[in-house]
Coordinates of C-alpha atoms in Angstrom, one line a residue:
M89 CA 103.6 75.7 92.6
S90 CA 105.3 72.8 90.8
N91 CA 106.7 72.3 87.4
E92 CA 107.4 69.4 85.0
S93 CA 109.5 69.3 81.9
G94 CA 107.3 68.9 78.9
P95 CA 103.5 68.9 78.7
E96 CA 103.4 65.2 79.7
G97 CA 106.2 65.3 82.2
G98 CA 108.7 64.2 79.5
T99 CA 111.3 66.1 77.6
P100 CA 110.9 69.3 75.5
S101 CA 110.4 69.2 71.7
P102 CA 113.3 67.5 70.0
Q103 CA 116.0 69.5 68.1
P104 CA 115.8 69.3 64.3
S105 CA 117.6 66.5 62.6
A106 CA 121.0 67.2 61.1
D107 CA 119.7 67.4 57.6
G108 CA 117.0 69.9 58.6
S109 CA 114.2 67.5 57.6
R110 CA 111.7 69.1 60.0
I111 CA 112.1 72.5 58.3
D112 CA 112.5 71.6 54.6
D113 CA 111.2 73.7 51.8
A114 CA 107.9 72.0 51.9
F115 CA 107.0 74.5 54.6
A116 CA 105.9 77.9 53.5
D117 CA 106.1 81.2 55.3
D118 CA 102.9 82.3 57.0
P119 CA 100.8 84.1 54.3
A120 CA 99.3 86.4 57.0
V121 CA 102.9 87.6 57.7
R122 CA 103.8 88.0 54.1
D123 CA 100.6 90.1 53.5
H124 CA 101.1 92.3 56.5
P125 CA 100.8 96.0 55.6
R126 CA 104.2 96.7 57.3
Y127 CA 106.0 93.7 55.9
Q128 CA 108.7 95.7 54.2
Q129 CA 109.5 97.6 57.4
M130 CA 109.5 94.3 59.4
F131 CA 111.9 92.5 57.0
P132 CA 114.0 95.1 55.2
V133 CA 117.2 94.2 53.3
L134 CA 120.3 96.2 54.0
T135 CA 122.3 97.5 51.1
G136 CA 125.9 96.6 50.4
A137 CA 127.1 99.8 52.0
E138 CA 124.9 99.2 55.1
V139 CA 126.2 95.7 55.5
D140 CA 129.8 97.1 55.3
K141 CA 128.9 99.5 58.1
V142 CA 127.5 96.6 60.2
R143 CA 130.7 94.6 59.8
R144 CA 132.7 97.2 61.6
F145 CA 130.8 96.5 64.8
G146 CA 130.2 92.7 64.7
S147 CA 132.1 89.5 64.1
L148 CA 131.9 86.9 61.3
S149 CA 130.2 83.6 62.2
R150 CA 129.4 80.4 60.3
Y151 CA 126.8 77.7 60.9
V152 CA 126.0 74.5 59.0
K153 CA 122.7 73.1 57.8
G154 CA 120.6 71.7 60.7
E155 CA 122.0 73.9 63.4
L156 CA 120.0 76.5 65.4
L157 CA 121.1 80.1 65.7
Y158 CA 118.9 80.3 68.7
R159 CA 115.9 78.6 70.2
A160 CA 112.7 79.9 71.9
G161 CA 113.3 80.1 75.7
S162 CA 117.1 80.3 75.5
L163 CA 119.3 83.4 75.3
C164 CA 119.9 84.7 71.8
P165 CA 123.6 85.7 71.2
G166 CA 122.5 88.8 69.2
M167 CA 121.4 89.9 65.8
F168 CA 122.7 88.0 62.7
V169 CA 123.1 89.9 59.4
L170 CA 123.0 87.3 56.6
L171 CA 125.9 87.2 54.1
S172 CA 124.9 83.9 52.6
G173 CA 122.7 80.9 53.3
K174 CA 119.2 80.5 54.5
V175 CA 117.6 80.8 57.9
R176 CA 114.0 80.0 58.8
I177 CA 112.2 81.6 61.7
V178 CA 109.7 79.3 63.4
G179 CA 107.2 80.4 66.1
R180 CA 106.7 77.6 68.6
D181 CA 104.6 77.2 71.8
G182 CA 105.0 74.9 74.7
L183 CA 102.5 72.4 73.2
G184 CA 104.8 71.8 70.2
H185 CA 102.8 73.8 67.7
E186 CA 105.0 75.4 65.0
R187 CA 104.4 78.1 62.5
I188 CA 106.9 79.5 60.0
I189 CA 107.1 83.3 60.3
H190 CA 109.7 84.2 57.8
T191 CA 112.6 82.7 55.8
Y192 CA 115.8 84.8 55.4
T193 CA 117.5 84.1 52.0
Q194 CA 119.0 87.4 50.9
R195 CA 122.3 89.0 51.7
G196 CA 121.6 91.9 54.0
E197 CA 118.6 90.5 55.8
F198 CA 118.9 90.3 59.6
T199 CA 117.4 88.2 62.3
S200 CA 116.0 88.8 65.8
D201 CA 113.7 91.3 67.5
V202 CA 113.9 94.1 70.0
T203 CA 114.8 91.8 73.0
Q204 CA 118.3 91.4 71.5
L205 CA 119.1 94.8 73.0
S206 CA 118.8 93.4 76.5
S207 CA 120.0 89.7 76.2
K208 CA 116.5 88.4 76.9
P209 CA 115.4 84.9 75.8
A210 CA 114.3 84.4 72.2
V211 CA 110.6 83.8 71.6
V212 CA 111.2 82.0 68.2
D213 CA 113.5 79.3 66.8
A214 CA 116.0 80.2 64.1
H215 CA 116.8 77.1 62.0
V216 CA 119.8 77.0 59.6
V217 CA 118.3 75.6 56.4
E218 CA 121.4 76.1 54.2
D219 CA 124.9 76.7 55.5
V220 CA 125.1 80.3 56.8
E221 CA 127.8 82.9 56.9
A222 CA 126.6 86.0 58.9
V223 CA 127.8 89.0 60.9
L224 CA 126.9 88.6 64.6
L225 CA 126.2 91.7 66.6
R226 CA 126.0 91.0 70.3
P227 CA 123.7 93.2 72.4
D228 CA 126.4 95.8 73.4
E229 CA 127.7 95.9 69.8
L230 CA 124.2 96.3 68.4
S231 CA 123.5 99.2 70.8
T232 CA 126.8 100.9 69.8
M233 CA 126.1 100.5 66.1
M234 CA 122.6 102.0 66.5
I235 CA 124.0 105.1 68.2
S236 CA 127.0 105.5 65.8
E237 CA 124.9 104.9 62.6
A238 CA 121.7 106.8 63.3
D239 CA 119.9 106.2 59.9
L240 CA 120.8 102.6 59.8
G241 CA 120.0 102.2 63.4
E242 CA 116.5 103.6 62.8
K243 CA 115.8 101.1 60.1
I244 CA 116.9 98.2 62.2
M245 CA 115.2 99.4 65.4
R246 CA 111.9 99.8 63.6
A247 CA 112.1 96.3 62.2
L248 CA 113.0 94.8 65.6
I249 CA 110.1 96.4 67.3
L250 CA 107.6 95.4 64.6
R251 CA 108.8 91.8 64.8
R252 CA 108.1 91.6 68.5
V253 CA 104.6 93.0 67.9
L254 CA 104.1 90.4 65.1
V255 CA 105.0 87.5 67.3
I256 CA 102.7 88.8 70.0
E257 CA 99.9 89.0 67.5
R258 CA 100.5 85.4 66.3
G259 CA 100.2 84.1 69.8
Q260 CA 103.2 81.8 69.9
G261 CA 105.0 81.6 73.3
V262 CA 103.5 80.9 76.7
I263 CA 100.3 78.9 77.0
L264 CA 98.0 79.8 79.9
V265 CA 95.2 77.3 80.8
G266 CA 92.4 78.2 83.1
S267 CA 89.1 79.9 83.5
S268 CA 88.9 83.5 82.0
N269 CA 87.6 84.9 85.3
H270 CA 90.3 83.3 87.5
P271 CA 92.1 86.2 89.3
Q272 CA 95.6 84.6 89.1
L273 CA 95.1 84.0 85.4
R274 CA 94.3 87.7 84.9
A275 CA 97.4 88.7 86.9
L276 CA 99.6 86.5 84.7
Q277 CA 98.0 87.8 81.5
N278 CA 98.6 91.4 82.6
F279 CA 102.2 90.6 83.5
L280 CA 102.9 89.1 80.1
R281 CA 101.1 91.8 78.3
R282 CA 102.9 94.6 80.0
N283 CA 106.3 92.9 79.5
A284 CA 105.4 92.3 75.8
F285 CA 105.8 88.5 76.0
P286 CA 103.7 86.5 73.4
N287 CA 101.1 84.3 75.0
M288 CA 97.8 82.5 74.4
T289 CA 95.1 81.5 76.8
L290 CA 93.1 78.2 76.5
D291 CA 89.8 77.8 78.3
A292 CA 90.1 74.9 80.6
E293 CA 86.5 73.9 80.1
Q294 CA 85.9 74.5 76.4
D295 CA 89.1 74.3 74.4
A296 CA 89.8 70.8 73.1
E297 CA 93.6 71.1 73.5
A298 CA 93.3 72.3 77.0
I299 CA 91.0 69.4 77.9
A300 CA 93.4 66.9 76.4
L301 CA 96.3 68.5 78.3
L302 CA 94.3 68.3 81.6
E303 CA 93.6 64.6 81.0
R304 CA 97.3 64.0 80.9
L305 CA 98.3 66.2 83.8
T306 CA 95.3 65.5 86.1
P307 CA 95.6 68.8 88.0
Q308 CA 93.9 69.6 91.3
P309 CA 91.7 72.7 91.6
D310 CA 94.5 74.6 93.4
D311 CA 96.9 73.9 90.4
F312 CA 95.1 76.5 88.2
P313 CA 96.1 78.4 86.2
L314 CA 98.5 76.1 84.4
V315 CA 101.3 77.6 82.4
V316 CA 103.2 75.8 79.7
C317 CA 106.5 77.6 79.0
P318 CA 108.0 77.6 75.4
D319 CA 110.4 74.9 76.4
G320 CA 107.5 72.6 77.4
T321 CA 107.9 73.1 81.2
V322 CA 104.5 73.1 83.0
L323 CA 104.0 75.4 86.0
R324 CA 101.0 74.9 88.3
N325 CA 99.5 78.1 89.7
P326 CA 102.8 80.1 89.5
D327 CA 103.2 83.6 90.7
E328 CA 104.8 86.3 88.5
G329 CA 108.3 85.7 89.7
Q330 CA 108.1 81.9 89.1
L331 CA 106.7 82.6 85.6
A332 CA 109.5 85.1 84.9
S333 CA 112.1 82.6 86.0
C334 CA 110.7 79.9 83.7
L335 CA 110.8 82.3 80.8
G336 CA 114.4 83.4 81.5
L337 CA 113.3 87.0 82.2
I338 CA 115.3 87.4 85.4
P339 CA 118.3 89.5 84.5
E340 CA 121.9 88.8 85.4
F341 CA 124.1 91.5 87.1
D342 CA 127.9 91.5 87.3
P343 CA 128.5 91.5 91.1
T344 CA 131.9 93.2 90.6
H345 CA 130.6 96.1 88.5
I346 CA 129.9 99.5 90.1
Y347 CA 127.2 101.5 88.3
D348 CA 127.3 105.2 88.0
V349 CA 123.6 105.3 88.8
A350 CA 120.9 102.7 89.8
I351 CA 117.3 103.7 89.3
V352 CA 114.7 102.0 91.4
G353 CA 111.4 102.1 89.4
A354 CA 110.7 102.0 85.7
G355 CA 107.7 104.3 85.5
P356 CA 107.9 107.5 83.3
A357 CA 110.3 109.2 85.7
G358 CA 112.7 106.2 86.1
L359 CA 112.7 105.4 82.3
A360 CA 113.4 109.1 81.5
A361 CA 116.3 109.1 83.9
A362 CA 117.6 105.9 82.4
V363 CA 117.4 107.3 78.8
Y364 CA 119.1 110.6 79.6
A365 CA 121.8 109.1 81.9
A366 CA 122.7 106.3 79.5
S367 CA 122.7 108.6 76.5
E368 CA 125.2 110.8 78.3
G369 CA 127.6 107.8 78.8
L370 CA 126.8 106.9 82.4
S371 CA 126.7 103.3 83.5
V372 CA 123.0 102.7 84.3
A373 CA 121.0 100.0 86.0
A374 CA 117.2 100.4 86.2
L375 CA 115.1 98.1 88.3
D376 CA 111.4 97.4 88.6
C377 CA 109.5 94.6 90.3
R378 CA 106.8 94.2 87.7
A379 CA 106.8 95.9 84.3
P380 CA 107.8 99.1 82.5
G381 CA 105.5 102.1 82.9
G382 CA 104.5 102.0 86.5
Q383 CA 100.9 103.1 87.2
A384 CA 101.0 105.2 84.0
G385 CA 101.6 102.0 82.0
T386 CA 98.0 101.0 82.8
S387 CA 96.5 104.2 81.4
A388 CA 94.1 103.5 78.6
R389 CA 94.9 106.8 76.9
I390 CA 97.2 109.8 77.8
E391 CA 96.1 112.8 75.7
N392 CA 97.8 115.8 77.4
Y393 CA 101.4 114.6 77.0
L394 CA 103.4 116.9 74.7
G395 CA 103.9 115.6 71.2
F396 CA 101.0 113.1 71.1
P397 CA 98.0 115.2 69.9
T398 CA 95.9 112.1 69.3
G399 CA 96.9 110.5 72.6
I400 CA 98.9 107.4 73.4
T401 CA 98.3 104.5 75.7
G402 CA 100.4 104.3 78.8
Q403 CA 101.8 100.9 77.8
A404 CA 102.8 102.2 74.3
L405 CA 104.6 105.2 75.9
A406 CA 106.4 103.1 78.4
G407 CA 107.3 100.5 75.7
R408 CA 109.0 103.2 73.6
A409 CA 110.9 104.6 76.5
F410 CA 111.9 101.1 77.6
V411 CA 113.4 100.3 74.2
Q412 CA 115.0 103.8 74.0
A413 CA 116.8 103.2 77.3
Q414 CA 118.1 99.9 76.1
K415 CA 119.2 101.4 72.8
F416 CA 121.6 103.7 74.8
G417 CA 122.9 100.8 76.8
A418 CA 121.0 101.0 80.1
H419 CA 120.9 97.6 81.9
I420 CA 117.2 97.2 82.8
G421 CA 116.3 94.5 85.4
I422 CA 112.6 93.6 85.2
P423 CA 111.2 91.9 87.2
C424 CA 113.6 92.7 90.1
E425 CA 112.2 93.6 93.5
V426 CA 114.3 95.9 95.6
K427 CA 114.4 94.9 99.3
A428 CA 116.7 97.5 100.8
L429 CA 119.1 100.3 100.2
Y430 CA 122.4 100.6 102.2
C431 CA 123.7 104.2 101.9
H432 CA 126.1 104.8 104.8
K433 CA 129.2 104.5 102.6
Q434 CA 130.4 104.5 99.0
P435 CA 129.6 102.6 96.9
L436 CA 125.9 102.5 97.8
V437 CA 124.4 99.0 97.8
I438 CA 120.9 97.9 96.6
E439 CA 119.8 94.6 97.8
L440 CA 117.2 92.6 95.8
A441 CA 114.6 90.3 97.2
D442 CA 116.5 87.3 96.0
G443 CA 119.6 88.3 98.0
R444 CA 121.7 89.7 95.1
R445 CA 123.4 93.0 95.6
I446 CA 124.1 95.8 93.2
A447 CA 126.8 98.4 93.8
T448 CA 126.4 102.0 92.6
R449 CA 127.7 105.5 93.1
T450 CA 124.3 107.1 93.0
V451 CA 120.7 106.0 93.4
V452 CA 117.6 107.5 92.0
I453 CA 114.4 106.7 93.9
A454 CA 111.6 106.6 91.2
C455 CA 109.5 103.8 92.7
G456 CA 106.3 105.8 92.5
A457 CA 103.4 104.8 94.8
E458 CA 101.1 101.9 95.5
Y459 CA 97.4 102.0 94.9
R460 CA 95.5 103.5 97.8
R461 CA 92.7 101.3 99.1
P462 CA 89.5 102.7 100.6
D463 CA 88.8 101.9 104.2
V464 CA 86.1 99.4 103.6
E465 CA 85.7 96.1 105.4
D466 CA 86.3 93.0 103.4
L467 CA 87.9 94.8 100.6
P468 CA 90.9 92.5 100.4
R469 CA 88.6 89.5 100.0
F470 CA 87.3 90.9 96.8
E471 CA 90.5 92.2 95.3
R472 CA 91.0 89.1 93.2
C473 CA 87.3 88.6 92.3
G474 CA 85.7 91.9 91.4
V475 CA 87.9 94.8 92.7
Y476 CA 90.4 96.2 90.3
Y477 CA 93.0 99.0 90.6
W478 CA 93.6 99.4 86.8
A479 CA 91.5 99.2 83.6
T480 CA 93.2 97.3 80.8
P481 CA 91.7 95.3 77.9
I482 CA 91.8 92.2 80.1
E483 CA 89.4 93.8 82.7
A484 CA 87.4 95.4 79.9
R485 CA 86.6 91.9 78.4
L486 CA 85.4 90.7 81.8
C487 CA 82.9 93.4 82.3
R488 CA 81.7 93.6 78.7
K489 CA 78.0 94.7 78.5
E490 CA 77.7 94.7 82.3
P491 CA 77.4 97.8 84.5
V492 CA 80.5 98.8 86.5
L493 CA 81.3 101.0 89.4
L494 CA 84.3 103.3 89.5
V495 CA 85.5 105.2 92.5
G496 CA 87.7 108.2 92.1
G497 CA 87.7 111.7 90.5
G498 CA 91.3 112.2 89.3
N499 CA 92.8 111.9 85.8
S500 CA 93.4 108.2 86.1
A501 CA 89.8 107.7 87.1
G502 CA 88.6 109.8 84.1
Q503 CA 90.8 107.9 81.6
A504 CA 89.5 104.6 83.0
A505 CA 85.9 105.8 82.8
V506 CA 86.2 106.8 79.2
F507 CA 87.9 103.5 78.3
L508 CA 85.4 101.4 80.2
A509 CA 82.4 103.2 78.7
S510 CA 83.2 101.7 75.3
H511 CA 83.0 98.2 76.8
A512 CA 80.6 98.2 79.8
E513 CA 76.9 98.7 79.7
H514 CA 77.1 101.6 82.1
V515 CA 79.7 103.2 84.2
H516 CA 78.8 104.7 87.6
M517 CA 81.4 107.1 89.0
F518 CA 81.5 107.8 92.8
I519 CA 83.3 110.9 94.0
R520 CA 83.4 112.4 97.5
S521 CA 83.4 116.1 96.3
A522 CA 80.7 118.1 94.6
S523 CA 82.2 118.0 91.1
L524 CA 85.3 117.1 89.0
E525 CA 86.3 120.7 88.6
H526 CA 89.4 120.7 90.9
S527 CA 90.5 117.0 90.6
M528 CA 90.4 116.3 86.9
S529 CA 91.8 118.0 83.8
H530 CA 89.2 120.2 82.1
Y531 CA 89.3 118.3 78.8
L532 CA 88.8 115.0 80.5
A533 CA 86.0 116.1 82.8
E534 CA 84.1 117.4 79.7
R535 CA 84.6 114.1 77.9
V536 CA 83.3 112.1 80.9
A537 CA 80.3 114.4 81.1
S538 CA 79.5 113.9 77.4
L539 CA 79.3 110.1 77.6
A540 CA 75.7 108.9 77.7
N541 CA 76.5 105.7 79.6
V542 CA 78.5 107.4 82.4
T543 CA 76.7 108.7 85.5
L544 CA 78.6 110.8 88.0
H545 CA 77.4 110.4 91.6
T546 CA 78.7 113.2 93.8
R547 CA 79.2 113.5 97.6
I548 CA 79.1 109.8 98.0
E549 CA 81.5 107.2 99.5
L550 CA 81.6 103.4 99.8
T551 CA 80.8 101.8 103.1
A552 CA 80.7 98.1 102.6
L553 CA 81.0 95.3 100.0
E554 CA 78.9 92.2 99.8
G555 CA 79.2 88.8 98.1
A556 CA 80.1 85.1 98.5
A557 CA 82.6 83.8 95.9
R558 CA 82.7 87.1 94.0
L559 CA 81.6 90.7 94.5
E560 CA 77.8 91.0 94.3
R561 CA 76.7 94.3 95.9
V562 CA 78.2 97.6 97.2
H563 CA 76.8 99.8 100.0
Y564 CA 77.4 103.5 100.1
R565 CA 76.6 106.7 102.0
G566 CA 75.4 109.8 100.2
A567 CA 74.9 113.4 101.0
G568 CA 73.2 114.0 104.3
G569 CA 74.1 110.5 105.5
I570 CA 71.6 108.7 103.3
E571 CA 72.4 105.0 103.0
G572 CA 72.0 103.0 99.9
S573 CA 73.2 100.0 97.9
M574 CA 73.5 98.8 94.3
T575 CA 74.3 95.6 92.5
A576 CA 77.9 95.6 91.2
H577 CA 80.2 92.7 90.1
H578 CA 83.0 95.0 89.0
L579 CA 84.5 97.8 91.1
F580 CA 87.3 99.9 89.8
V581 CA 89.2 102.0 92.5
F582 CA 91.2 105.1 91.5
I583 CA 91.6 107.1 94.7
G584 CA 95.3 108.0 94.5
A585 CA 98.3 106.2 95.9
E586 CA 100.5 105.8 98.9
P587 CA 104.3 106.2 98.6
N588 CA 106.2 103.0 98.0
T589 CA 109.1 103.7 100.5
E590 CA 109.1 100.7 102.8
W591 CA 112.4 99.5 101.4
L592 CA 114.1 102.8 102.5
K593 CA 114.1 101.9 106.1
T594 CA 117.7 100.7 105.9
C595 CA 118.8 104.2 104.7
S596 CA 118.3 107.4 106.6
V597 CA 116.4 109.2 103.8
S598 CA 114.1 111.8 105.3
L599 CA 110.4 111.5 104.5
D600 CA 107.4 113.8 105.1
S601 CA 104.5 113.0 107.3
K602 CA 102.8 111.0 104.6
G603 CA 105.9 109.0 103.7
F604 CA 106.9 110.8 100.6
V605 CA 110.6 111.5 100.1
L606 CA 111.8 115.0 100.9
T607 CA 114.3 116.7 98.5
G608 CA 115.9 120.0 97.9
T609 CA 114.4 123.1 99.5
D610 CA 112.0 121.0 101.5
L611 CA 115.1 119.9 103.5
E612 CA 116.3 123.4 104.3
E613 CA 113.9 123.7 107.2
A614 CA 115.9 120.9 108.8
G615 CA 119.2 122.6 108.1
V616 CA 120.1 120.3 105.2
H617 CA 121.3 122.1 102.0
S618 CA 120.9 119.9 98.9
M619 CA 120.5 119.9 95.2
P620 CA 116.8 120.3 94.1
L621 CA 116.2 116.6 93.6
Q622 CA 118.7 115.2 96.1
T623 CA 117.5 113.6 99.3
S624 CA 118.9 114.1 102.8
V625 CA 121.5 111.5 101.9
E626 CA 124.3 112.5 99.5
G627 CA 124.2 110.7 96.2
V628 CA 120.6 109.6 96.7
F629 CA 118.0 111.4 94.6
A630 CA 114.2 111.2 94.3
I631 CA 111.9 111.9 91.3
G632 CA 108.3 111.4 90.2
D633 CA 105.3 110.5 92.3
V634 CA 107.4 109.3 95.3
R635 CA 108.9 112.7 95.8
S636 CA 107.2 115.0 98.3
G637 CA 105.5 117.9 96.6
S638 CA 105.8 116.5 93.0
T639 CA 103.1 117.2 90.4
K640 CA 101.4 113.9 89.8
R641 CA 101.6 114.1 86.0
V642 CA 103.5 112.0 83.4
A643 CA 105.1 115.0 81.9
S644 CA 106.4 116.3 85.2
A645 CA 107.8 112.8 86.0
V646 CA 109.6 112.7 82.7
G647 CA 110.9 116.3 83.3
E648 CA 112.3 115.3 86.7
G649 CA 113.9 112.2 85.2
A650 CA 115.7 114.4 82.7
A651 CA 116.7 117.0 85.2
V652 CA 118.1 114.6 87.8
V653 CA 120.9 113.5 85.4
A654 CA 122.6 116.9 85.5
Q655 CA 122.5 116.8 89.3
I656 CA 124.0 113.2 89.2
H657 CA 126.8 114.5 86.9
G658 CA 127.4 117.3 89.5
F659 CA 127.6 114.9 92.3
L660 CA 129.9 112.4 90.5
T661 CA 132.2 115.2 89.4
G662 CA 132.4 116.5 93.0
A663 CA 132.9 113.0 94.4
R664 CA 135.9 112.5 92.2

């Protein structure tokens, strides 16, 4: 991977002139934004009394015409509540395209989106069109205000969330260039989608702008996909970590700070623990190597989670929990890969893959599990060109109006089958048992059975995969040892997961025979007396799918995330 500054190896787009000529009143706000059905919720105006409340938490700041409050790709200092002046918000991508999103002119309007809760980079530019006087609320002040002033906080939070959704819909931000079926392009699209970062994909063979860019950059085949960051930097075939670094997503940690609790994993269990621990005043760090939500974040629809009778996507559920944890002040580090845990003395130490260390009084292991792979020869060769372990809108577009094969009979497999059935020509489900009765929730099994373009094949297992540049055919063995094969370009695998506990080798945490973490009563056989969710090491807890004996359900994971906080309090009180 390499990078250059600017799409032609030059410098990023210039700053506006001192007189603001690039953003004068000849520009109009995007009519599609102005006519949005939730426009009033996106851009509310605070009353005089609400502005007075805000002033108690922030500080007065002034800017002159032509300055920038913040710029896409750089850290935003916080949320600005306008007292006087004019600020224009401009969406911009790495190719220099600009689109005015909104102009703030009224006292009581406020800037920014939900990323201001976590000191993440801005995804838009904020130009000062007329001299501005504003109240600046930095991230910690904004969080404090939202908790102290619940009604006002609700109004602001809703607006901040909707604005991020709006920018994602408008497509400003990261530009991806490549072929739609390139496996690394799909991986980067999924990473950006799950981390709610605005992006747009240009077809390297058909889009005129992409072709013009390629003529200037003259990339080699191994350079794809190309990525143009908002500041104009070009990355050639980056991995997720390199992309995150270019976008400024890698979080900072104070090396001198000792957290009350560090949570490894930001799936439903980890996010629940972060929400409840932070809301009770604990100092919280939550870490995940990829995105909020874990495996549940890839679920097309979760319908048996309490309080959502019409269902909710895994990503939406994770997104809400992610914002909620930040609202209460949790410090969430995504993407941050944990390499090791050192637990032989206080404080405990978590080591990240980049060498940074985080000190903490307690640790919650909530890292879930990794996708289990069937024992089929050549499977790894097809994992980036026809074999998938999740079903998102990105994969659904690839197999539109084509037949697909899905292996697995659990709830995740059922949710994927229902989702894919609305896109694919036909969905073939392979399961090793005689029925879905004991492996899938009753409501979901009935729904799968009702779909005309889903065929359930029982007592069958994969034996081999075939293809050159991509998956072409699968071989299987049915009941009675009968061999067969079928054409398949898209294979979805949902056969469970293996515990993600490799990083615990540096800590003497007890595991069961399958590698899941032992807790509570499971440890009593070995003579260890512990709190229900505590591991064999004092101050180290385990929750969710990684815990031995856990119920593999989102609701159970969330319940354990809430329950562990009381046990953490008990440990911290005893330790003091």
